Amino acid sequence: MGKKAPCTEEEFSLKYDRYGKTLFRLCMAVLCNRQDAEDAVQDTFAQYLKTGPQFRDAEHEKAWFLRVAENRCRDKRRAAFFRRTVSLEETPGDAGMPEDTGVLSRIAGLPPRCRSVLYLHYVEGYKVREVAGILHIREGAVKAALCRGREKLKAELKGEPT
């Protein structure tokens, strides 16, 4: 992946239209806070403008955007000021979230790594191998996070302590 010439305003707009809502949903699932999610998406696009990466194909491009967004979310979680959260139920309906935020609000209650993995696998539809590539983790780690996440969601749905 090399560096290319700066993109035009039209190219940038196309990228934002193509990936903006998807990145926002990922960031909301991970951060559970609208403002932080918006900041992470903005940081992702700023990184795109700064680095000007070249992509092999559309899938490689989407994976790059998702990976960078997830990394920005991880940075925000690590930040000292990241102590406040807003539940997904408090998010306005026009936030670009799917109609059924029940699934996302349940995912939001999981540990951070499980959130990313479950979101990419079940909401975005990526296979285990693809999730591993996007997050730069082993396939075994993805499978373990999926298993832990499913167990916690199952226990929560049954009303058992996790």
PDB file of C-alpha atoms in Angstrom:
ATOM      1  CA  MET A   1       0.000   0.000   0.000  1.00  0.00           C
ATOM      2  CA  GLY A   2       1.710   3.139  -1.200  1.00  0.00           C
ATOM      3  CA  LYS A   3       0.892   6.787  -0.975  1.00  0.00           C
ATOM      4  CA  LYS A   4      -1.045   8.516  -3.724  1.00  0.00           C
ATOM      5  CA  ALA A   5      -1.705  12.106  -4.661  1.00  0.00           C
ATOM      6  CA  PRO A   6      -4.174  13.973  -2.426  1.00  0.00           C
ATOM      7  CA  CYS A   7      -7.771  13.127  -3.238  1.00  0.00           C
ATOM      8  CA  THR A   8     -10.182  15.610  -4.709  1.00  0.00           C
ATOM      9  CA  GLU A   9     -13.158  16.954  -2.807  1.00  0.00           C
ATOM     10  CA  GLU A  10     -15.417  14.787  -4.957  1.00  0.00           C
ATOM     11  CA  GLU A  11     -13.396  11.614  -4.210  1.00  0.00           C
ATOM     12  CA  PHE A  12     -13.447  12.396  -0.501  1.00  0.00           C
ATOM     13  CA  SER A  13     -17.208  12.962  -0.591  1.00  0.00           C
ATOM     14  CA  LEU A  14     -17.706   9.597  -2.305  1.00  0.00           C
ATOM     15  CA  LYS A  15     -15.612   7.830   0.345  1.00  0.00           C
ATOM     16  CA  TYR A  16     -17.516   9.549   3.130  1.00  0.00           C
ATOM     17  CA  ASP A  17     -20.872   8.636   1.589  1.00  0.00           C
ATOM     18  CA  ARG A  18     -19.725   5.050   1.095  1.00  0.00           C
ATOM     19  CA  TYR A  19     -18.219   4.413   4.550  1.00  0.00           C
ATOM     20  CA  GLY A  20     -19.403   7.145   6.924  1.00  0.00           C
ATOM     21  CA  LYS A  21     -22.508   5.413   8.307  1.00  0.00           C
ATOM     22  CA  THR A  22     -20.800   2.031   8.586  1.00  0.00           C
ATOM     23  CA  LEU A  23     -17.874   3.542  10.476  1.00  0.00           C
ATOM     24  CA  PHE A  24     -20.228   5.485  12.731  1.00  0.00           C
ATOM     25  CA  ARG A  25     -22.175   2.323  13.609  1.00  0.00           C
ATOM     26  CA  LEU A  26     -18.933   0.477  14.403  1.00  0.00           C
ATOM     27  CA  CYS A  27     -17.705   3.344  16.563  1.00  0.00           C
ATOM     28  CA  MET A  28     -21.057   3.585  18.381  1.00  0.00           C
ATOM     29  CA  ALA A  29     -21.002  -0.158  19.054  1.00  0.00           C
ATOM     30  CA  VAL A  30     -17.494   0.107  20.487  1.00  0.00           C
ATOM     31  CA  LEU A  31     -17.623   3.479  22.278  1.00  0.00           C
ATOM     32  CA  CYS A  32     -21.321   3.729  23.235  1.00  0.00           C
ATOM     33  CA  ASN A  33     -21.096   7.506  23.004  1.00  0.00           C
ATOM     34  CA  ARG A  34     -22.287   9.584  20.046  1.00  0.00           C
ATOM     35  CA  GLN A  35     -19.730  12.397  20.356  1.00  0.00           C
ATOM     36  CA  ASP A  36     -16.793  10.030  20.736  1.00  0.00           C
ATOM     37  CA  ALA A  37     -18.067   7.934  17.813  1.00  0.00           C
ATOM     38  CA  GLU A  38     -18.334  11.032  15.616  1.00  0.00           C
ATOM     39  CA  ASP A  39     -14.816  12.063  16.644  1.00  0.00           C
ATOM     40  CA  ALA A  40     -13.445   8.599  15.817  1.00  0.00           C
ATOM     41  CA  VAL A  41     -15.058   8.701  12.363  1.00  0.00           C
ATOM     42  CA  GLN A  42     -13.675  12.184  11.762  1.00  0.00           C
ATOM     43  CA  ASP A  43     -10.215  11.025  12.883  1.00  0.00           C
ATOM     44  CA  THR A  44     -10.470   8.067  10.502  1.00  0.00           C
ATOM     45  CA  PHE A  45     -11.146  10.309   7.522  1.00  0.00           C
ATOM     46  CA  ALA A  46      -8.423  12.721   8.644  1.00  0.00           C
ATOM     47  CA  GLN A  47      -6.002   9.781   8.651  1.00  0.00           C
ATOM     48  CA  TYR A  48      -7.162   8.901   5.127  1.00  0.00           C
ATOM     49  CA  LEU A  49      -6.445  12.436   3.944  1.00  0.00           C
ATOM     50  CA  LYS A  50      -3.096  12.527   5.742  1.00  0.00           C
ATOM     51  CA  THR A  51      -1.735   9.212   4.498  1.00  0.00           C
ATOM     52  CA  GLY A  52      -3.387   8.983   1.077  1.00  0.00           C
ATOM     53  CA  PRO A  53      -3.227   5.169   0.926  1.00  0.00           C
ATOM     54  CA  GLN A  54      -3.679   3.203  -2.270  1.00  0.00           C
ATOM     55  CA  PHE A  55      -5.888   0.143  -2.218  1.00  0.00           C
ATOM     56  CA  ARG A  56      -5.858  -3.117  -4.189  1.00  0.00           C
ATOM     57  CA  ASP A  57      -9.642  -3.192  -4.463  1.00  0.00           C
ATOM     58  CA  ALA A  58     -12.864  -1.991  -2.818  1.00  0.00           C
ATOM     59  CA  GLU A  59     -12.754  -4.695  -0.127  1.00  0.00           C
ATOM     60  CA  HIS A  60      -9.200  -3.719   0.839  1.00  0.00           C
ATOM     61  CA  GLU A  61     -10.303  -0.093   1.025  1.00  0.00           C
ATOM     62  CA  LYS A  62     -13.277  -0.903   3.288  1.00  0.00           C
ATOM     63  CA  ALA A  63     -11.105  -3.072   5.529  1.00  0.00           C
ATOM     64  CA  TRP A  64      -8.600  -0.200   5.861  1.00  0.00           C
ATOM     65  CA  PHE A  65     -11.330   2.244   6.927  1.00  0.00           C
ATOM     66  CA  LEU A  66     -12.787  -0.255   9.440  1.00  0.00           C
ATOM     67  CA  ARG A  67      -9.362  -1.068  10.908  1.00  0.00           C
ATOM     68  CA  VAL A  68      -8.417   2.590  11.298  1.00  0.00           C
ATOM     69  CA  ALA A  69     -11.808   3.385  12.872  1.00  0.00           C
ATOM     70  CA  GLU A  70     -11.429   0.508  15.329  1.00  0.00           C
ATOM     71  CA  ASN A  71      -7.933   1.740  16.206  1.00  0.00           C
ATOM     72  CA  ARG A  72      -9.293   5.258  16.810  1.00  0.00           C
ATOM     73  CA  CYS A  73     -11.945   3.757  19.093  1.00  0.00           C
ATOM     74  CA  ARG A  74      -9.252   1.885  21.006  1.00  0.00           C
ATOM     75  CA  ASP A  75      -7.281   5.123  21.393  1.00  0.00           C
ATOM     76  CA  LYS A  76     -10.379   6.884  22.744  1.00  0.00           C
ATOM     77  CA  ARG A  77     -11.050   4.085  25.224  1.00  0.00           C
ATOM     78  CA  ARG A  78      -7.504   4.393  26.508  1.00  0.00           C
ATOM     79  CA  ALA A  79      -7.736   8.159  26.942  1.00  0.00           C
ATOM     80  CA  ALA A  80      -8.008   9.320  30.551  1.00  0.00           C
ATOM     81  CA  PHE A  81     -11.106  11.411  29.882  1.00  0.00           C
ATOM     82  CA  PHE A  82     -13.049   8.440  28.536  1.00  0.00           C
ATOM     83  CA  ARG A  83     -15.201   7.836  31.572  1.00  0.00           C
ATOM     84  CA  ARG A  84     -18.550   9.138  30.431  1.00  0.00           C
ATOM     85  CA  THR A  85     -20.986   7.122  28.321  1.00  0.00           C
ATOM     86  CA  VAL A  86     -24.430   7.612  26.912  1.00  0.00           C
ATOM     87  CA  SER A  87     -26.622   4.595  26.378  1.00  0.00           C
ATOM     88  CA  LEU A  88     -27.616   3.753  22.837  1.00  0.00           C
ATOM     89  CA  GLU A  89     -31.257   4.231  23.805  1.00  0.00           C
ATOM     90  CA  GLU A  90     -30.536   7.942  24.383  1.00  0.00           C
ATOM     91  CA  THR A  91     -29.215   8.296  20.842  1.00  0.00           C
ATOM     92  CA  PRO A  92     -31.619  10.022  18.446  1.00  0.00           C
ATOM     93  CA  GLY A  93     -33.221   7.791  15.810  1.00  0.00           C
ATOM     94  CA  ASP A  94     -31.492   9.651  12.975  1.00  0.00           C
ATOM     95  CA  ALA A  95     -28.031   8.692  14.193  1.00  0.00           C
ATOM     96  CA  GLY A  96     -27.504   6.338  11.264  1.00  0.00           C
ATOM     97  CA  MET A  97     -28.088   3.314  13.472  1.00  0.00           C
ATOM     98  CA  PRO A  98     -30.155   0.356  12.331  1.00  0.00           C
ATOM     99  CA  GLU A  99     -33.800   0.412  13.392  1.00  0.00           C
ATOM    100  CA  ASP A 100     -33.283  -2.339  15.972  1.00  0.00           C
ATOM    101  CA  THR A 101     -30.748  -0.816  18.351  1.00  0.00           C
ATOM    102  CA  GLY A 102     -31.526  -3.587  20.844  1.00  0.00           C
ATOM    103  CA  VAL A 103     -28.805  -5.736  19.311  1.00  0.00           C
ATOM    104  CA  LEU A 104     -26.296  -2.913  19.352  1.00  0.00           C
ATOM    105  CA  SER A 105     -27.159  -1.923  22.909  1.00  0.00           C
ATOM    106  CA  ARG A 106     -26.576  -5.528  23.995  1.00  0.00           C
ATOM    107  CA  ILE A 107     -23.246  -5.558  22.147  1.00  0.00           C
ATOM    108  CA  ALA A 108     -22.348  -2.261  23.839  1.00  0.00           C
ATOM    109  CA  GLY A 109     -22.481  -4.005  27.216  1.00  0.00           C
ATOM    110  CA  LEU A 110     -19.693  -6.394  26.277  1.00  0.00           C
ATOM    111  CA  PRO A 111     -15.935  -5.969  26.737  1.00  0.00           C
ATOM    112  CA  PRO A 112     -14.367  -3.739  24.036  1.00  0.00           C
ATOM    113  CA  ARG A 113     -12.680  -6.495  21.972  1.00  0.00           C
ATOM    114  CA  CYS A 114     -15.890  -8.533  21.921  1.00  0.00           C
ATOM    115  CA  ARG A 115     -17.822  -5.465  20.750  1.00  0.00           C
ATOM    116  CA  SER A 116     -15.651  -4.973  17.680  1.00  0.00           C
ATOM    117  CA  VAL A 117     -15.566  -8.641  16.772  1.00  0.00           C
ATOM    118  CA  LEU A 118     -19.316  -9.217  17.225  1.00  0.00           C
ATOM    119  CA  TYR A 119     -20.189  -6.034  15.367  1.00  0.00           C
ATOM    120  CA  LEU A 120     -17.994  -6.834  12.366  1.00  0.00           C
ATOM    121  CA  HIS A 121     -19.093 -10.474  12.258  1.00  0.00           C
ATOM    122  CA  TYR A 122     -22.823 -10.249  12.900  1.00  0.00           C
ATOM    123  CA  VAL A 123     -23.805  -6.724  11.894  1.00  0.00           C
ATOM    124  CA  GLU A 124     -21.411  -6.102   8.985  1.00  0.00           C
ATOM    125  CA  GLY A 125     -21.327  -9.776   7.934  1.00  0.00           C
ATOM    126  CA  TYR A 126     -17.569 -10.386   7.821  1.00  0.00           C
ATOM    127  CA  LYS A 127     -16.221 -13.921   8.112  1.00  0.00           C
ATOM    128  CA  VAL A 128     -13.849 -14.853  10.953  1.00  0.00           C
ATOM    129  CA  ARG A 129     -10.810 -14.642   8.671  1.00  0.00           C
ATOM    130  CA  GLU A 130     -11.844 -11.190   7.424  1.00  0.00           C
ATOM    131  CA  VAL A 131     -12.433  -9.888  10.963  1.00  0.00           C
ATOM    132  CA  ALA A 132      -8.984 -11.170  11.943  1.00  0.00           C
ATOM    133  CA  GLY A 133      -7.460  -9.305   8.994  1.00  0.00           C
ATOM    134  CA  ILE A 134      -9.304  -6.078   9.725  1.00  0.00           C
ATOM    135  CA  LEU A 135      -8.400  -6.046  13.428  1.00  0.00           C
ATOM    136  CA  HIS A 136      -4.913  -7.529  12.940  1.00  0.00           C
ATOM    137  CA  ILE A 137      -5.505 -10.359  15.385  1.00  0.00           C
ATOM    138  CA  ARG A 138      -5.355 -14.133  15.023  1.00  0.00           C
ATOM    139  CA  GLU A 139      -8.382 -16.076  13.819  1.00  0.00           C
ATOM    140  CA  GLY A 140      -8.303 -17.980  17.103  1.00  0.00           C
ATOM    141  CA  ALA A 141      -8.641 -14.704  19.001  1.00  0.00           C
ATOM    142  CA  VAL A 142     -11.639 -13.767  16.848  1.00  0.00           C
ATOM    143  CA  LYS A 143     -13.268 -17.141  17.511  1.00  0.00           C
ATOM    144  CA  ALA A 144     -12.602 -16.835  21.244  1.00  0.00           C
ATOM    145  CA  ALA A 145     -14.065 -13.309  21.335  1.00  0.00           C
ATOM    146  CA  LEU A 146     -17.124 -14.504  19.402  1.00  0.00           C
ATOM    147  CA  CYS A 147     -17.582 -17.394  21.807  1.00  0.00           C
ATOM    148  CA  ARG A 148     -17.181 -15.200  24.921  1.00  0.00           C
ATOM    149  CA  GLY A 149     -19.467 -12.552  23.478  1.00  0.00           C
ATOM    150  CA  ARG A 150     -22.180 -15.065  22.589  1.00  0.00           C
ATOM    151  CA  GLU A 151     -21.964 -16.625  26.066  1.00  0.00           C
ATOM    152  CA  LYS A 152     -22.293 -13.234  27.752  1.00  0.00           C
ATOM    153  CA  LEU A 153     -25.217 -12.238  25.519  1.00  0.00           C
ATOM    154  CA  LYS A 154     -26.919 -15.577  26.165  1.00  0.00           C
ATOM    155  CA  ALA A 155     -26.495 -15.202  29.923  1.00  0.00           C
ATOM    156  CA  GLU A 156     -27.773 -11.629  29.768  1.00  0.00           C
ATOM    157  CA  LEU A 157     -30.846 -12.665  27.796  1.00  0.00           C
ATOM    158  CA  LYS A 158     -31.580 -15.375  30.357  1.00  0.00           C
ATOM    159  CA  GLY A 159     -31.113 -12.846  33.166  1.00  0.00           C
ATOM    160  CA  GLU A 160     -28.070 -14.594  34.612  1.00  0.00           C
ATOM    161  CA  PRO A 161     -25.100 -12.620  36.005  1.00  0.00           C
ATOM    162  CA  THR A 162     -22.153 -12.500  33.589  1.00  0.00           C
TER     163      THR A 162
END
